[in-house]
C-alpha cells in the first residue's frame, strides 16, 4: 500500500507530530525531572485542547440557532459545527457508505492494540457518550450525565445507586461465586428482583429466562450487553469494596455514608487516571507520557476550555471503533463468535476474572479503519451515517479545517490505500462530499506506529482531555486529603494501570495475570 502524503496535514501539525515522535532520549530525560515533566504535561495537554474552539458551543443539536435553552439543556447533544445540508446526488445512501467498513474473510490487525483496549474504550466512553434510548431513537438527544462518574458501576440516578448499595461499611452489594466477588444477580426466574426495580437492561425483552438469570445487577443499562463491559464493571465493583474496607479500617468512626461516598470519589479519580496514564498514552505514539497528578488542575485552572462538560454528537461519532473487535473472541477456554459474547455475564465466573482479563490482553485487536468491521456490526455503521445526515453534520473536510488541518482536494490525500481510494471515488462526487463518519476512518494514520489517523486523534484528544480534566473531583480545592482521605490519595498514587487494579482484586486466583491494552508490554 502506498502511504498518503502527510504534507496534506499542514506544516504545524507535521512539526508537532515529528517533535513528539522523535528524540526519545530527550523526552526520557525531560520526564525524569519532575518539575519539567509536570510543566510539559500541562502545556502539551493545554495545547492539544486549544486546537479547537472551547465550549460553550454556540449551537447544540436542538436547533440551528442559539437560544438560552440550547445553551443549557444538555439532554440535547452539543455540536462543534453548524448544520450543513449535503447533496445526496454526490454521496451514497447510508447502506452503500456502510459497505466501505465491511470486513472480509480476515481481520486486518492493529499494530499495537489488544482486545482489552477495545473493551476498555467502549466501556469507558459508554459512561458519558449515551445516545437516546427511546424507540425510535432521536439522534439529537442523549441520556448522559456528561461526566466521567463511573455510572457503569454506580448508576445514572440516585434510585439506581440506592438499589446497588449494601448500606454496610460503604460497600456495594455483591455475591461470591467460585471464590470470586461478583455483583448480585439481577433476576430470578426471568423477572427483575424487586430490590433492583430501578435498574434497566437494554434489549431485556429479547432475552429468554435462562439468559436473564445470568445478568448481574449493575449501574448501566448496557453493563451486561457484552462480556467486556461486564468484566470491567465486576473489576471496579471489587475495587470499590476493597477500598471501602481499607477506609473502614483506617477510619473506624466513619459511618456507611461517608465510607461509600469517599470510596466512590477515589474510584472515579482512579478511572480518570487510568484514562490519562494508560488509555490515552496507548492511543498516542508519542514519547512523552501524559500523567494525572494533584497539581495538574491548578496549572490548567485558567485554560479557556475549563467549562462545564457537554458531550457532542461528533465526539459520540468518532468513538465507533468497531474495527477493533475480532469476529471471534477468546473467553476462558472458548473461542466464541462475537454474537455469543453478548449478554455474556455467565461466561466470566467459570474461568475467573483474572483469566478473562488475560485472554483479552493476549488477543490482538483489529485495526481501526475501513474494511474491518464484523458483519454483525454493519447496522451500527449504517445508523452512524444515517444519523449524521439526519443531524446535517458538516462533511469531513469542514472538520479538518475546524481542527486546523488543510482541506483535502483529492481522495489520495485522505489515504494511500488504493482500495479505499477507489471505494471513495465510486461513492462520492469529490473530497468535499465525503461524510465525516466515513472520512474519519478512511484517513490513513500519520505513521506505522499510530493506531488512529490525524483528525480522529485530534478530536479524541480535544474532547477526552477537556471532558476528563474538568471533573469537579480534580479541582485544586477538591483534589486533597479532605476529599479522598490520606489513604485514598495513596491508593490513587499507587495506581497506574488496569493491571494494578486487577492483580490486587483476584484473591481466588493469586497468580499474577498479564493485563495490558498494548501488545507485548510486560510480557
Short mmCIF file of N, CA and C in Angstrom, two decimals, residues 150-217:
data_model
loop_
_atom_site.label_atom_id
_atom_site.label_comp_id
_atom_site.label_asym_id
_atom_site.label_seq_id
_atom_site.Cartn_x
_atom_site.Cartn_y
_atom_site.Cartn_z
N UNK A 150 -18.39 7.09 36.61
CA UNK A 150 -18.49 5.66 36.86
C UNK A 150 -19.94 5.21 37.06
N UNK A 151 -20.84 5.79 36.26
CA UNK A 151 -22.23 5.34 36.35
C UNK A 151 -22.38 3.90 35.88
N UNK A 152 -21.36 3.38 35.18
CA UNK A 152 -21.39 1.96 34.82
C UNK A 152 -21.49 1.10 36.08
N UNK A 153 -20.92 1.61 37.17
CA UNK A 153 -20.93 0.89 38.45
C UNK A 153 -22.00 1.43 39.39
N UNK A 154 -22.11 2.76 39.47
CA UNK A 154 -22.96 3.38 40.49
C UNK A 154 -24.36 3.75 40.00
N UNK A 155 -24.60 3.68 38.71
CA UNK A 155 -25.92 4.01 38.18
C UNK A 155 -26.04 5.45 37.76
N UNK A 156 -27.03 5.71 36.90
CA UNK A 156 -27.25 7.05 36.38
C UNK A 156 -28.09 7.92 37.30
N UNK A 157 -28.83 7.30 38.20
CA UNK A 157 -29.76 8.04 39.05
C UNK A 157 -29.54 7.67 40.51
N UNK A 158 -29.95 8.56 41.43
CA UNK A 158 -29.85 8.21 42.86
C UNK A 158 -30.61 6.93 43.21
N UNK A 159 -31.74 6.70 42.55
CA UNK A 159 -32.51 5.49 42.84
C UNK A 159 -31.73 4.24 42.46
N UNK A 160 -31.03 4.29 41.33
CA UNK A 160 -30.21 3.15 40.92
C UNK A 160 -29.07 2.93 41.90
N UNK A 161 -28.43 4.02 42.32
CA UNK A 161 -27.33 3.91 43.28
C UNK A 161 -27.81 3.28 44.59
N UNK A 162 -28.96 3.72 45.06
CA UNK A 162 -29.52 3.17 46.29
C UNK A 162 -29.77 1.67 46.16
N UNK A 163 -30.28 1.25 45.02
CA UNK A 163 -30.56 -0.17 44.81
C UNK A 163 -29.30 -1.02 44.83
N UNK A 164 -28.17 -0.44 44.47
CA UNK A 164 -26.92 -1.19 44.36
C UNK A 164 -26.12 -1.20 45.65
N UNK A 165 -26.44 -0.32 46.59
CA UNK A 165 -25.65 -0.21 47.81
C UNK A 165 -26.04 -1.25 48.85
N UNK A 166 -25.04 -1.72 49.60
CA UNK A 166 -25.29 -2.66 50.69
C UNK A 166 -25.69 -1.95 51.98
N UNK A 167 -25.36 -0.66 52.09
CA UNK A 167 -25.60 0.15 53.29
C UNK A 167 -24.95 -0.48 54.53
N UNK A 168 -23.78 -0.98 54.30
CA UNK A 168 -22.97 -1.53 55.39
C UNK A 168 -21.50 -1.40 55.00
N UNK A 169 -20.76 -0.64 55.79
CA UNK A 169 -19.34 -0.49 55.54
C UNK A 169 -18.98 0.22 54.25
N UNK A 170 -19.93 0.98 53.69
CA UNK A 170 -19.66 1.72 52.46
C UNK A 170 -19.62 0.85 51.21
N UNK A 171 -20.06 -0.38 51.32
CA UNK A 171 -19.90 -1.34 50.24
C UNK A 171 -21.07 -1.33 49.26
N UNK A 172 -20.82 -1.89 48.09
CA UNK A 172 -21.86 -2.21 47.13
C UNK A 172 -22.27 -3.67 47.33
N UNK A 173 -23.51 -3.98 47.00
CA UNK A 173 -23.99 -5.35 47.11
C UNK A 173 -23.15 -6.27 46.22
N UNK A 174 -22.91 -7.46 46.71
CA UNK A 174 -22.13 -8.42 45.92
C UNK A 174 -22.45 -9.83 46.39
N UNK A 175 -21.94 -10.79 45.64
CA UNK A 175 -22.06 -12.20 46.00
C UNK A 175 -20.74 -12.88 45.67
N UNK A 176 -20.52 -14.04 46.22
CA UNK A 176 -19.30 -14.81 45.95
C UNK A 176 -19.67 -16.01 45.09
N UNK A 177 -18.98 -16.14 43.95
CA UNK A 177 -19.16 -17.27 43.05
C UNK A 177 -17.80 -17.91 42.82
N UNK A 178 -17.66 -19.16 43.17
CA UNK A 178 -16.39 -19.88 42.99
C UNK A 178 -15.21 -19.11 43.60
N UNK A 179 -15.44 -18.50 44.74
CA UNK A 179 -14.38 -17.80 45.45
C UNK A 179 -14.13 -16.38 44.99
N UNK A 180 -14.82 -15.92 43.95
CA UNK A 180 -14.63 -14.57 43.44
C UNK A 180 -15.84 -13.69 43.71
N UNK A 181 -15.62 -12.40 43.90
CA UNK A 181 -16.70 -11.46 44.19
C UNK A 181 -17.31 -10.95 42.89
N UNK A 182 -18.64 -10.98 42.83
CA UNK A 182 -19.38 -10.53 41.66
C UNK A 182 -20.60 -9.73 42.11
N UNK A 183 -21.18 -8.93 41.22
CA UNK A 183 -22.45 -8.29 41.57
C UNK A 183 -23.52 -9.36 41.80
N UNK A 184 -24.56 -9.03 42.54
CA UNK A 184 -25.66 -9.99 42.69
C UNK A 184 -26.39 -10.17 41.36
N UNK A 185 -27.14 -11.25 41.25
CA UNK A 185 -27.92 -11.46 40.04
C UNK A 185 -29.11 -10.50 40.01
N UNK A 186 -29.39 -10.01 38.83
CA UNK A 186 -30.48 -9.05 38.65
C UNK A 186 -31.84 -9.71 38.72
N UNK A 187 -31.93 -10.92 38.20
CA UNK A 187 -33.23 -11.57 38.02
C UNK A 187 -33.33 -12.89 38.77
N UNK A 188 -34.55 -13.29 38.97
CA UNK A 188 -34.85 -14.62 39.49
C UNK A 188 -36.03 -15.15 38.70
N UNK A 189 -35.83 -16.31 38.08
CA UNK A 189 -36.85 -16.90 37.21
C UNK A 189 -37.29 -15.93 36.10
N UNK A 190 -36.30 -15.19 35.60
CA UNK A 190 -36.56 -14.31 34.47
C UNK A 190 -37.18 -12.97 34.80
N UNK A 191 -37.44 -12.72 36.07
CA UNK A 191 -38.05 -11.45 36.49
C UNK A 191 -37.06 -10.65 37.33
N UNK A 192 -37.03 -9.33 37.11
CA UNK A 192 -36.14 -8.48 37.89
C UNK A 192 -36.54 -8.53 39.35
N UNK A 193 -35.56 -8.76 40.21
CA UNK A 193 -35.84 -8.81 41.64
C UNK A 193 -36.34 -7.44 42.11
N UNK A 194 -37.30 -7.41 43.01
CA UNK A 194 -37.88 -6.13 43.45
C UNK A 194 -36.86 -5.12 43.94
N UNK A 195 -35.80 -5.58 44.60
CA UNK A 195 -34.81 -4.64 45.13
C UNK A 195 -34.07 -3.90 44.01
N UNK A 196 -34.10 -4.48 42.80
CA UNK A 196 -33.39 -3.87 41.67
C UNK A 196 -34.34 -3.24 40.65
N UNK A 197 -35.53 -2.92 41.08
CA UNK A 197 -36.53 -2.34 40.17
C UNK A 197 -36.05 -1.07 39.46
N UNK A 198 -35.22 -0.22 40.09
CA UNK A 198 -34.77 0.99 39.38
C UNK A 198 -33.76 0.72 38.26
N UNK A 199 -33.24 -0.50 38.17
CA UNK A 199 -32.21 -0.79 37.17
C UNK A 199 -32.85 -1.18 35.84
N UNK A 200 -32.13 -0.90 34.76
CA UNK A 200 -32.62 -1.20 33.43
C UNK A 200 -31.57 -1.99 32.66
N UNK A 201 -32.03 -2.77 31.69
CA UNK A 201 -31.14 -3.54 30.81
C UNK A 201 -31.62 -3.34 29.38
N UNK A 202 -30.73 -2.92 28.49
CA UNK A 202 -31.12 -2.77 27.09
C UNK A 202 -31.45 -4.14 26.51
N UNK A 203 -32.44 -4.16 25.64
CA UNK A 203 -32.86 -5.37 24.92
C UNK A 203 -33.32 -6.48 25.86
N UNK A 204 -33.77 -6.10 27.04
CA UNK A 204 -34.17 -7.10 28.04
C UNK A 204 -35.28 -8.00 27.52
N UNK A 205 -36.22 -7.43 26.78
CA UNK A 205 -37.37 -8.20 26.30
C UNK A 205 -36.96 -9.29 25.31
N UNK A 206 -35.76 -9.15 24.71
CA UNK A 206 -35.31 -10.13 23.73
C UNK A 206 -34.67 -11.36 24.38
N UNK A 207 -34.42 -11.30 25.69
CA UNK A 207 -33.69 -12.38 26.36
C UNK A 207 -34.64 -13.40 26.95
N UNK A 208 -34.23 -14.68 26.88
CA UNK A 208 -35.05 -15.71 27.50
C UNK A 208 -34.76 -15.80 29.00
N UNK A 209 -35.52 -16.60 29.69
CA UNK A 209 -35.41 -16.69 31.14
C UNK A 209 -34.03 -17.14 31.58
N UNK A 210 -33.47 -18.12 30.89
CA UNK A 210 -32.15 -18.63 31.26
C UNK A 210 -31.10 -17.54 31.17
N UNK A 211 -31.11 -16.77 30.08
CA UNK A 211 -30.12 -15.71 29.92
C UNK A 211 -30.36 -14.58 30.92
N UNK A 212 -31.60 -14.25 31.17
CA UNK A 212 -31.90 -13.19 32.14
C UNK A 212 -31.34 -13.53 33.53
N UNK A 213 -31.41 -14.79 33.88
CA UNK A 213 -30.95 -15.18 35.22
C UNK A 213 -29.44 -15.17 35.37
N UNK A 214 -28.70 -14.93 34.27
CA UNK A 214 -27.24 -14.80 34.37
C UNK A 214 -26.80 -13.34 34.46
N UNK A 215 -27.73 -12.41 34.28
CA UNK A 215 -27.37 -10.99 34.28
C UNK A 215 -27.02 -10.52 35.68
N UNK A 216 -26.06 -9.60 35.75
CA UNK A 216 -25.68 -9.01 37.03
C UNK A 216 -26.41 -7.68 37.23
N UNK A 217 -26.63 -7.34 38.48
CA UNK A 217 -27.21 -6.05 38.84
C UNK A 217 -26.09 -5.01 38.85
#
